[in-house]
CSV table of C-alpha atoms and ligand atoms in Angstrom, one decimal:
chain,number,residue,atom,x,y,z
A,317,SER,CA,-8.9,27.4,25.8
A,318,SER,CA,-8.2,29.2,22.5
A,319,ASP,CA,-4.5,29.3,23.4
A,320,CYS,CA,-4.3,25.6,23.5
A,321,PRO,CA,-3.5,23.8,20.1
A,322,VAL,CA,-6.2,21.4,19.0
A,323,GLN,CA,-4.7,17.9,19.2
A,324,THR,CA,-6.7,16.3,16.5
A,325,PHE,CA,-9.1,17.3,13.7
A,326,ARG,CA,-12.7,16.3,14.5
A,327,ALA,CA,-15.0,14.7,12.0
A,328,ARG,CA,-18.0,16.6,13.5
A,329,ASP,CA,-16.5,19.9,12.2
A,330,LEU,CA,-16.5,18.6,8.6
A,331,THR,CA,-18.1,20.8,6.0
A,332,ILE,CA,-18.8,19.5,2.5
A,333,THR,CA,-19.0,21.7,-0.6
A,334,ARG,CA,-20.0,19.6,-3.6
A,335,SER,CA,-18.7,20.2,-7.0
A,336,THR,CA,-21.2,21.6,-9.5
A,337,ASN,CA,-18.9,20.6,-12.3
A,338,LEU,CA,-18.6,16.8,-12.1
A,339,LYS,CA,-16.1,15.2,-14.3
A,340,PRO,CA,-17.8,13.4,-17.2
A,341,PHE,CA,-17.2,9.7,-17.6
A,342,SER,CA,-18.9,7.0,-19.6
A,343,ASP,CA,-16.7,4.1,-18.6
A,344,PRO,CA,-14.8,5.0,-15.4
A,345,ARG,CA,-11.8,3.1,-16.6
A,346,THR,CA,-11.2,5.7,-19.2
A,347,MET,CA,-10.3,8.0,-16.3
A,348,ILE,CA,-7.5,5.8,-14.9
A,349,GLY,CA,-5.0,7.8,-13.0
A,350,SER,CA,-7.0,11.0,-13.0
A,351,SER,CA,-8.5,12.3,-9.8
A,352,THR,CA,-12.1,12.2,-8.8
A,353,ASP,CA,-14.3,15.3,-8.2
A,354,HIS,CA,-13.4,16.2,-4.6
A,355,MET,CA,-10.6,16.3,-2.1
A,356,LEU,CA,-10.6,16.4,1.6
A,357,LYS,CA,-8.3,18.9,3.4
A,358,VAL,CA,-7.5,19.9,6.9
A,359,SER,CA,-4.9,22.4,7.9
A,360,TRP,CA,-2.7,22.4,11.0
A,361,SER,CA,-0.6,25.1,12.7
A,362,SER,CA,1.6,24.7,15.7
A,363,SER,CA,-0.1,27.6,17.5
A,364,THR,CA,-3.7,26.6,17.0
A,365,GLY,CA,-3.5,22.9,16.1
A,366,TRP,CA,-5.9,21.3,13.6
A,367,GLY,CA,-8.6,23.3,11.9
A,368,ALA,CA,-12.0,22.2,10.6
A,369,PRO,CA,-11.9,19.5,7.9
A,370,GLU,CA,-13.4,20.3,4.5
A,371,ILE,CA,-14.4,18.3,1.5
A,372,VAL,CA,-14.2,20.6,-1.5
A,373,PRO,CA,-14.1,20.4,-5.3
A,374,TYR,CA,-10.8,18.9,-6.4
A,375,ALA,CA,-8.4,21.8,-7.3
A,376,PRO,CA,-4.7,22.7,-7.1
A,377,ILE,CA,-3.6,23.9,-3.6
A,378,PRO,CA,-1.7,27.1,-3.1
A,379,LEU,CA,1.9,26.3,-1.9
A,380,ASP,CA,4.6,28.8,-1.2
A,381,PRO,CA,7.8,28.0,-3.2
A,382,ALA,CA,9.6,28.0,0.2
A,383,ALA,CA,7.2,25.4,1.7
A,384,THR,CA,9.3,22.9,3.7
A,385,VAL,CA,7.8,19.9,1.7
A,386,LEU,CA,9.4,21.2,-1.5
A,387,HIS,CA,12.9,21.3,0.1
A,388,TYR,CA,13.1,18.9,2.9
A,389,ALA,CA,10.6,16.3,1.8
A,390,ASN,CA,8.3,16.3,4.8
A,391,GLU,CA,5.6,14.3,3.0
A,392,CYS,CA,4.0,11.0,3.9
A,393,PHE,CA,1.1,9.2,2.3
A,394,GLU,CA,-1.1,6.1,2.4
A,395,GLY,CA,-2.6,3.9,-0.3
A,396,MET,CA,-5.8,2.0,0.2
A,397,LYS,CA,-8.8,0.9,-1.9
A,398,ALA,CA,-12.6,1.1,-1.6
A,399,TYR,CA,-14.7,-1.8,-3.0
A,400,ARG,CA,-18.4,-2.6,-3.5
A,401,ASN,CA,-19.8,-5.3,-1.3
A,402,LYS,CA,-21.0,-8.0,-3.8
A,403,ASN,CA,-24.1,-8.7,-1.9
A,404,THR,CA,-25.3,-5.4,-0.6
A,405,GLY,CA,-23.7,-2.9,-3.1
A,406,LYS,CA,-22.5,-0.9,-0.1
A,407,ILE,CA,-18.9,0.4,-0.2
A,408,GLN,CA,-16.3,-1.0,2.1
A,409,VAL,CA,-12.6,-0.3,2.9
A,410,PHE,CA,-10.1,-2.8,4.1
A,411,ARG,CA,-8.6,-2.5,7.6
A,412,PRO,CA,-8.6,1.4,7.6
A,413,ASP,CA,-7.4,1.4,11.2
A,414,LEU,CA,-4.0,0.1,10.0
A,415,ASN,CA,-3.6,2.8,7.4
A,416,ALA,CA,-4.6,5.5,10.0
A,417,LYS,CA,-2.0,4.2,12.4
A,418,ARG,CA,0.7,3.9,9.7
A,419,LEU,CA,0.0,7.5,8.5
A,420,ASN,CA,0.4,8.7,12.1
A,421,MET,CA,3.6,6.7,12.4
A,422,SER,CA,5.0,8.1,9.1
A,423,ALA,CA,4.1,11.6,10.0
A,424,ASP,CA,5.9,11.3,13.3
A,425,ARG,CA,9.0,10.1,11.6
A,426,ILE,CA,9.2,13.4,9.6
A,427,ALA,CA,8.1,15.7,12.3
A,428,LEU,CA,4.5,16.3,11.1
A,429,PRO,CA,1.6,16.4,13.6
A,430,SER,CA,-0.5,13.5,14.9
A,431,PHE,CA,-4.2,13.1,14.9
A,432,ASP,CA,-6.8,10.7,16.2
A,433,ASN,CA,-7.2,7.5,14.2
A,434,ASP,CA,-10.9,7.1,14.6
A,435,GLU,CA,-11.6,10.7,13.6
A,436,PHE,CA,-9.4,10.1,10.5
A,437,ILE,CA,-11.5,7.0,9.6
A,438,THR,CA,-14.7,8.8,10.0
A,439,LEU,CA,-13.5,11.5,7.6
A,440,LEU,CA,-12.3,8.9,5.1
A,441,ARG,CA,-15.7,7.3,5.2
A,442,ALA,CA,-17.4,10.6,4.6
A,443,TYR,CA,-15.1,11.3,1.7
A,444,VAL,CA,-15.7,7.9,0.1
A,445,VAL,CA,-19.5,8.4,0.3
A,446,VAL,CA,-19.1,11.8,-1.5
A,447,GLU,CA,-17.1,10.0,-4.3
A,448,GLU,CA,-19.4,7.0,-4.5
A,449,ARG,CA,-20.3,7.5,-8.1
A,450,TRP,CA,-16.8,6.6,-9.1
A,451,LEU,CA,-17.4,3.0,-8.1
A,452,ALA,CA,-19.2,1.2,-10.8
A,453,TRP,CA,-22.3,-0.6,-9.6
A,454,SER,CA,-24.9,-2.2,-11.8
A,455,GLY,CA,-27.5,-1.8,-9.2
A,456,ASN,CA,-29.4,-4.6,-7.6
A,457,ALA,CA,-29.0,-6.8,-10.6
A,458,ALA,CA,-26.3,-9.5,-10.6
A,459,PHE,CA,-22.8,-8.3,-9.7
A,460,THR,CA,-21.0,-8.1,-13.0
A,461,GLU,CA,-17.4,-8.8,-13.8
A,462,ALA,CA,-16.9,-5.1,-14.4
A,463,ASP,CA,-18.0,-4.4,-10.8
A,464,GLU,CA,-15.7,-7.0,-9.5
A,465,SER,CA,-12.5,-5.6,-10.9
A,466,ASP,CA,-13.5,-2.1,-9.9
A,467,PHE,CA,-12.2,-0.2,-7.0
A,468,LEU,CA,-11.4,3.3,-6.0
A,469,TYR,CA,-7.8,4.1,-5.0
A,470,LEU,CA,-7.6,6.4,-2.0
A,471,ARG,CA,-4.5,8.5,-1.3
A,472,PRO,CA,-4.4,10.2,2.1
A,473,MET,CA,-1.3,12.4,2.5
A,474,MET,CA,0.3,15.0,4.8
A,475,ILE,CA,2.8,17.7,3.9
A,476,GLY,CA,4.7,20.4,5.7
A,477,THR,CA,3.7,23.8,4.4
A,478,THR,CA,5.6,26.4,6.4
A,479,PRO,CA,7.4,28.8,4.0
A,480,ARG,CA,10.9,28.7,5.5
A,481,LEU,CA,14.2,27.6,4.0
A,482,GLY,CA,15.8,27.1,7.4
A,483,LEU,CA,15.8,23.4,8.3
A,484,ALA,CA,13.4,23.0,11.3
A,485,LYS,CA,10.2,21.2,12.2
A,486,PRO,CA,7.4,22.8,10.2
A,487,ASN,CA,4.9,25.0,12.0
A,488,ASP,CA,2.2,24.3,9.4
A,489,ALA,CA,0.9,21.2,7.7
A,490,MET,CA,-1.9,20.0,5.6
A,491,LEU,CA,-3.6,16.6,5.5
A,492,LEU,CA,-5.4,15.8,2.2
A,493,ILE,CA,-7.3,12.8,0.8
A,494,ILE,CA,-7.6,12.4,-2.9
A,495,ALA,CA,-8.8,9.5,-5.0
A,496,CYS,CA,-8.4,8.1,-8.5
A,497,LYS,CA,-9.2,5.2,-10.7
A,498,PHE,CA,-6.3,2.7,-11.1
A,499,PRO,CA,-5.9,-0.4,-13.3
A,500,SER,CA,-6.1,-3.8,-11.6
A,501,TRP,CA,-2.9,-5.8,-11.8
A,502,HIS,CA,-4.2,-8.7,-13.8
A,503,SER,CA,-1.0,-9.1,-15.7
A,504,ARG,CA,1.6,-11.8,-16.2
A,505,PRO,CA,3.8,-13.0,-13.3
A,506,LEU,CA,6.4,-10.5,-12.2
A,507,ARG,CA,10.0,-10.5,-13.3
A,508,LEU,CA,12.1,-9.0,-10.6
A,509,LEU,CA,15.7,-7.7,-10.7
A,510,ALA,CA,17.5,-8.1,-7.5
A,511,SER,CA,19.3,-4.8,-6.8
A,512,SER,CA,23.1,-4.6,-6.4
A,513,PRO,CA,23.5,-3.4,-2.8
A,514,ALA,CA,27.0,-2.3,-3.5
A,515,GLU,CA,25.6,0.2,-5.9
A,516,THR,CA,22.2,1.2,-4.4
A,517,VAL,CA,20.0,0.4,-1.5
A,518,ARG,CA,16.4,1.5,-0.8
A,519,ALA,CA,16.4,1.1,2.9
A,520,TRP,CA,18.9,0.2,5.6
A,521,PRO,CA,18.8,-0.6,9.4
A,522,GLY,CA,18.4,2.7,11.2
A,523,GLY,CA,17.0,4.4,8.1
A,524,PHE,CA,13.3,5.2,7.4
A,525,GLY,CA,12.3,2.4,5.0
A,526,PHE,CA,9.6,1.4,7.4
A,527,ALA,CA,7.8,4.7,7.0
A,528,LYS,CA,5.6,5.5,4.1
A,529,VAL,CA,7.3,8.8,3.3
A,530,GLY,CA,7.7,10.2,-0.3
A,531,ALA,CA,11.5,10.3,0.3
A,532,ASN,CA,11.6,6.5,0.1
A,533,TYR,CA,10.2,6.5,-3.4
A,534,GLY,CA,11.7,9.2,-5.7
A,535,PRO,CA,15.2,7.9,-5.2
A,536,THR,CA,14.2,4.4,-6.3
A,537,LEU,CA,13.1,5.5,-9.8
A,538,GLN,CA,16.5,5.6,-11.4
A,539,TYR,CA,17.2,2.0,-10.6
A,540,GLN,CA,13.6,1.0,-11.4
A,541,ASN,CA,14.1,2.5,-14.8
A,542,HIS,CA,17.3,0.6,-15.2
A,543,ALA,CA,15.4,-2.6,-14.3
A,544,ALA,CA,12.6,-1.8,-16.8
A,545,SER,CA,15.2,-1.2,-19.5
A,546,LEU,CA,16.4,-4.8,-19.0
A,547,GLY,CA,12.8,-6.1,-19.2
A,548,TYR,CA,12.1,-6.5,-15.5
A,549,ASP,CA,8.8,-5.3,-13.9
A,550,GLN,CA,10.2,-4.3,-10.4
A,551,VAL,CA,13.3,-4.2,-8.4
A,552,LEU,CA,13.8,-6.7,-5.6
A,553,TRP,CA,15.5,-4.5,-3.1
A,554,LEU,CA,18.5,-5.9,-1.2
A,555,PHE,CA,20.7,-4.4,1.4
A,556,ASP,CA,24.1,-5.3,2.8
A,557,ALA,CA,26.6,-6.0,0.1
A,558,ASP,CA,27.8,-9.2,1.8
A,559,LYS,CA,24.7,-10.7,3.2
A,560,ARG,CA,22.4,-9.5,0.3
A,561,TYR,CA,19.3,-9.5,2.5
A,562,VAL,CA,15.9,-9.3,0.7
A,563,THR,CA,13.6,-6.4,1.7
A,564,GLU,CA,10.8,-5.6,-0.7
A,565,ALA,CA,9.7,-5.8,-4.3
A,566,GLY,CA,9.2,-2.3,-5.6
A,567,GLY,CA,6.2,-0.9,-3.8
A,568,ALA,CA,5.2,-4.2,-2.3
A,569,ASN,CA,6.2,-6.7,0.4
A,570,PHE,CA,7.8,-10.0,-0.8
A,571,PHE,CA,7.2,-13.6,0.3
A,572,VAL,CA,8.9,-16.9,-0.6
A,573,VAL,CA,7.4,-20.3,0.0
A,574,TRP,CA,10.0,-23.2,0.1
A,575,ARG,CA,10.6,-26.5,1.7
A,576,THR,CA,13.0,-26.5,4.7
A,577,ASP,CA,15.6,-29.1,5.4
A,578,ASP,CA,13.2,-30.7,7.8
A,579,GLY,CA,10.7,-31.1,5.0
A,580,ASP,CA,8.3,-28.4,6.3
A,581,VAL,CA,6.6,-25.9,4.0
A,582,GLU,CA,7.8,-22.4,5.1
A,583,LEU,CA,6.4,-19.0,4.1
A,584,VAL,CA,9.1,-16.4,4.7
A,585,THR,CA,9.2,-12.6,4.6
A,586,ALA,CA,11.6,-10.0,5.8
A,587,PRO,CA,11.1,-8.9,9.4
A,588,LEU,CA,9.8,-5.5,10.6
A,589,GLU,CA,12.4,-5.2,13.4
A,590,ALA,CA,15.2,-4.2,11.0
A,591,LYS,CA,13.0,-1.3,9.9
A,592,THR,CA,13.9,-1.9,6.3
A,593,VAL,CA,10.4,-2.8,5.1
A,594,LEU,CA,7.0,-1.3,5.3
A,595,ASP,CA,4.5,-2.9,7.7
A,596,GLY,CA,2.2,-3.6,4.8
A,597,VAL,CA,-1.5,-4.1,5.5
A,598,THR,CA,-1.5,-6.9,2.9
A,599,ARG,CA,1.6,-8.4,4.3
A,600,ARG,CA,0.2,-8.5,7.8
A,601,SER,CA,-3.1,-9.9,6.5
A,602,VAL,CA,-1.3,-12.6,4.6
A,603,ILE,CA,0.6,-13.6,7.7
A,604,GLU,CA,-2.5,-13.6,9.9
A,605,LEU,CA,-4.7,-15.5,7.4
A,606,VAL,CA,-2.1,-18.2,6.8
A,607,ARG,CA,-1.4,-18.7,10.5
A,608,GLU,CA,-5.1,-19.0,11.1
A,609,ARG,CA,-6.1,-21.1,8.1
A,610,MET,CA,-3.0,-23.1,7.2
A,611,PRO,CA,-1.6,-24.3,10.6
A,612,ASP,CA,0.7,-26.8,8.9
A,613,ILE,CA,2.7,-24.0,7.2
A,614,ARG,CA,5.5,-22.5,9.1
A,615,VAL,CA,5.3,-18.7,8.8
A,616,THR,CA,8.6,-17.0,9.5
A,617,GLU,CA,9.6,-13.3,9.6
A,618,ARG,CA,13.3,-13.2,9.3
A,619,GLN,CA,16.3,-11.9,7.3
A,620,PHE,CA,16.9,-14.1,4.3
A,621,SER,CA,19.2,-13.6,1.4
A,622,VAL,CA,18.7,-13.6,-2.3
A,623,ASP,CA,21.4,-16.3,-2.4
A,624,GLU,CA,19.1,-18.6,-0.3
A,625,ILE,CA,16.4,-18.1,-3.0
A,626,ALA,CA,18.9,-19.1,-5.7
A,627,ALA,CA,20.0,-22.2,-3.6
A,628,ALA,CA,16.4,-23.2,-3.0
A,629,VAL,CA,15.8,-23.0,-6.8
A,630,ASP,CA,18.9,-25.2,-7.5
A,631,SER,CA,17.9,-27.8,-4.9
A,632,GLN,CA,14.3,-27.7,-6.1
A,633,LYS,CA,13.1,-26.7,-2.6
A,634,ILE,CA,11.5,-23.5,-3.9
A,635,ILE,CA,7.7,-23.7,-4.1
A,636,GLU,CA,6.7,-20.2,-5.1
A,637,ALA,CA,7.2,-16.5,-4.5
A,638,PHE,CA,4.9,-13.5,-4.6
A,639,ALA,CA,4.8,-9.8,-4.0
A,640,CYS,CA,1.9,-8.2,-2.1
A,641,GLY,CA,0.5,-4.8,-1.5
A,642,THR,CA,-2.5,-2.6,-2.1
A,643,ALA,CA,-1.3,-1.7,-5.6
A,644,PHE,CA,-0.1,-5.1,-6.8
A,645,PHE,CA,-2.5,-7.1,-4.6
A,646,ILE,CA,-1.1,-10.7,-4.7
A,647,ALA,CA,1.3,-10.7,-7.6
A,648,PRO,CA,3.0,-14.1,-8.4
A,649,VAL,CA,6.7,-13.9,-9.2
A,650,GLY,CA,7.9,-16.0,-12.1
A,651,GLU,CA,11.6,-15.0,-12.4
A,652,ILE,CA,14.3,-13.1,-10.5
A,653,GLY,CA,17.4,-11.7,-12.0
A,654,ILE,CA,20.2,-12.5,-9.5
A,655,THR,CA,23.7,-11.3,-10.4
A,656,GLY,CA,23.4,-11.9,-14.1
A,657,ARG,CA,21.4,-15.1,-13.9
A,658,ASP,CA,17.6,-15.3,-14.3
A,659,VAL,CA,16.3,-17.7,-11.7
A,660,LYS,CA,12.9,-19.4,-12.6
A,661,ILE,CA,10.3,-19.6,-9.8
A,662,PRO,CA,7.6,-22.3,-10.3
A,663,LEU,CA,4.1,-21.2,-11.3
A,664,LYS,CA,2.1,-24.4,-10.7
A,665,VAL,CA,-1.3,-23.0,-11.4
A,666,GLU,CA,-1.6,-22.7,-15.2
A,667,GLY,CA,1.9,-21.2,-15.4
A,668,LYS,CA,0.5,-18.0,-13.9
A,669,SER,CA,0.6,-18.4,-10.1
A,670,GLY,CA,1.6,-20.6,-7.3
A,671,VAL,CA,-1.0,-22.5,-5.3
A,672,TYR,CA,-0.5,-20.5,-2.1
A,673,ALA,CA,-0.6,-17.1,-3.9
A,674,ARG,CA,-3.8,-18.2,-5.6
A,675,THR,CA,-5.5,-19.3,-2.4
A,676,ILE,CA,-4.5,-16.3,-0.4
A,677,LYS,CA,-5.6,-14.0,-3.2
A,678,ARG,CA,-9.0,-15.6,-3.2
A,679,TRP,CA,-9.3,-15.3,0.6
A,680,LEU,CA,-8.6,-11.6,0.4
A,681,GLU,CA,-11.0,-11.0,-2.5
A,682,GLU,CA,-13.8,-12.6,-0.5
A,683,ILE,CA,-13.2,-10.0,2.2
A,684,PHE,CA,-12.6,-7.0,-0.1
A,685,TYR,CA,-15.9,-7.7,-2.0
A,686,GLY,CA,-17.9,-8.7,1.0
A,687,GLU,CA,-18.5,-12.3,-0.1
A,688,ILE,CA,-17.9,-13.3,3.5
A,689,ASP,CA,-18.6,-11.2,6.6
A,690,HIS,CA,-15.3,-10.3,8.1
A,691,ALA,CA,-14.2,-7.7,10.6
A,692,TRP,CA,-11.5,-6.5,8.1
A,693,GLY,CA,-14.1,-5.3,5.6
A,694,VAL,CA,-15.4,-2.0,7.0
A,695,THR,CA,-18.6,-0.6,5.5
A,696,VAL,CA,-18.4,3.1,4.8
B,2148,PLP,N1,6.1,-1.8,0.6
B,2148,PLP,C1,6.2,-0.6,0.1
B,2148,PLP,C2,7.5,0.1,-0.1
B,2148,PLP,C3,5.0,0.0,-0.4
B,2148,PLP,O1,5.0,1.2,-0.9
B,2148,PLP,C4,3.8,-0.7,-0.2
B,2148,PLP,C5,2.5,-0.1,-0.6
B,2148,PLP,O2,1.8,0.6,0.2
B,2148,PLP,C6,3.8,-1.9,0.4
B,2148,PLP,C7,5.0,-2.5,0.8
B,2148,PLP,C8,2.5,-2.7,0.7
B,2148,PLP,O3,1.8,-2.2,1.7
B,2148,PLP,P1,0.2,-2.3,1.8
B,2148,PLP,O4,-0.1,-3.8,1.8
B,2148,PLP,O5,-0.2,-1.6,3.0
B,2148,PLP,O6,-0.3,-1.6,0.6
């Protein structure tokens, strides 16, 4: 009945108003960081539930200065990419079901409403189709190098919009999807600065580091700037001043490969259980692919300390380290600043990457760009 709030938005209610003033571009890469032509939005209120989704020309949204998001940070977001399939030219996204689920989980953590994952994916696909021109494609001729490094970055997000300074669950929210061009991370190996957990931590057990909420990011910038001023690319976030456990590398999950005392090769990353790291789509994919395709490697999700990394370097048991995520993709790590000492991590492939990082990167690229048929590459 009309008294009953609508529990999810429905893709079949979508309306599309196309922009009549498309942004000019000759080379899409000149538009890096700037938004595309359209945005998707759906409003929610506690009394009526979700309204009808709309794709409209990209524009500022009206927001009351008392909107809860501006005061109590009820904002969560996702980051994902759309790619051209090398063989068909069709656009695909990577494991969108995981992003949908994670957006729901993050929204729940900050008291924003839930929605149906499949309806979300259908809307996302419709949005990407509307923005198709932003993905370079040289047509049916050979897939060029420019096409290959090209992708569209998608940024779904949800905010609390109720104008009220009293601290309470918002009665109104808005879900949006915007997109932009972004540079590929084809750069040199990363230099990481291990944070000093006595001074600052990003996430802690019982906190909300596992959720992709904006409140996890703003407060990292001060220390990130400190790291940058010392010549480091990202912060390797630790928590617990005594145990100095490793969590994540900036906005990416972090993996180490080393030889254990038994002589096994082990791929290690921080566990999800402590709730101090994001359940990264790339992290999960790395773990699943290595378990499936490299059965000789021991894959371990456990707490490990930055001092174990330093010890593995000293005993030459270290093999390599890399960060991974949608933004950084698979980014080899060449150096880590650990309490005043720069520890060198081997980069056996041309001084640029480790062998495992290189192999895993290639596996993922094959799926992103449709070189192989794989269930994780979803055609839009
Ligand atoms: N950790 C943090 C803090 C992040 O912001 C991200 C990026 O989304 C990741 C890890 C990697 O997650 P994903 O692989 O889903 O992009």
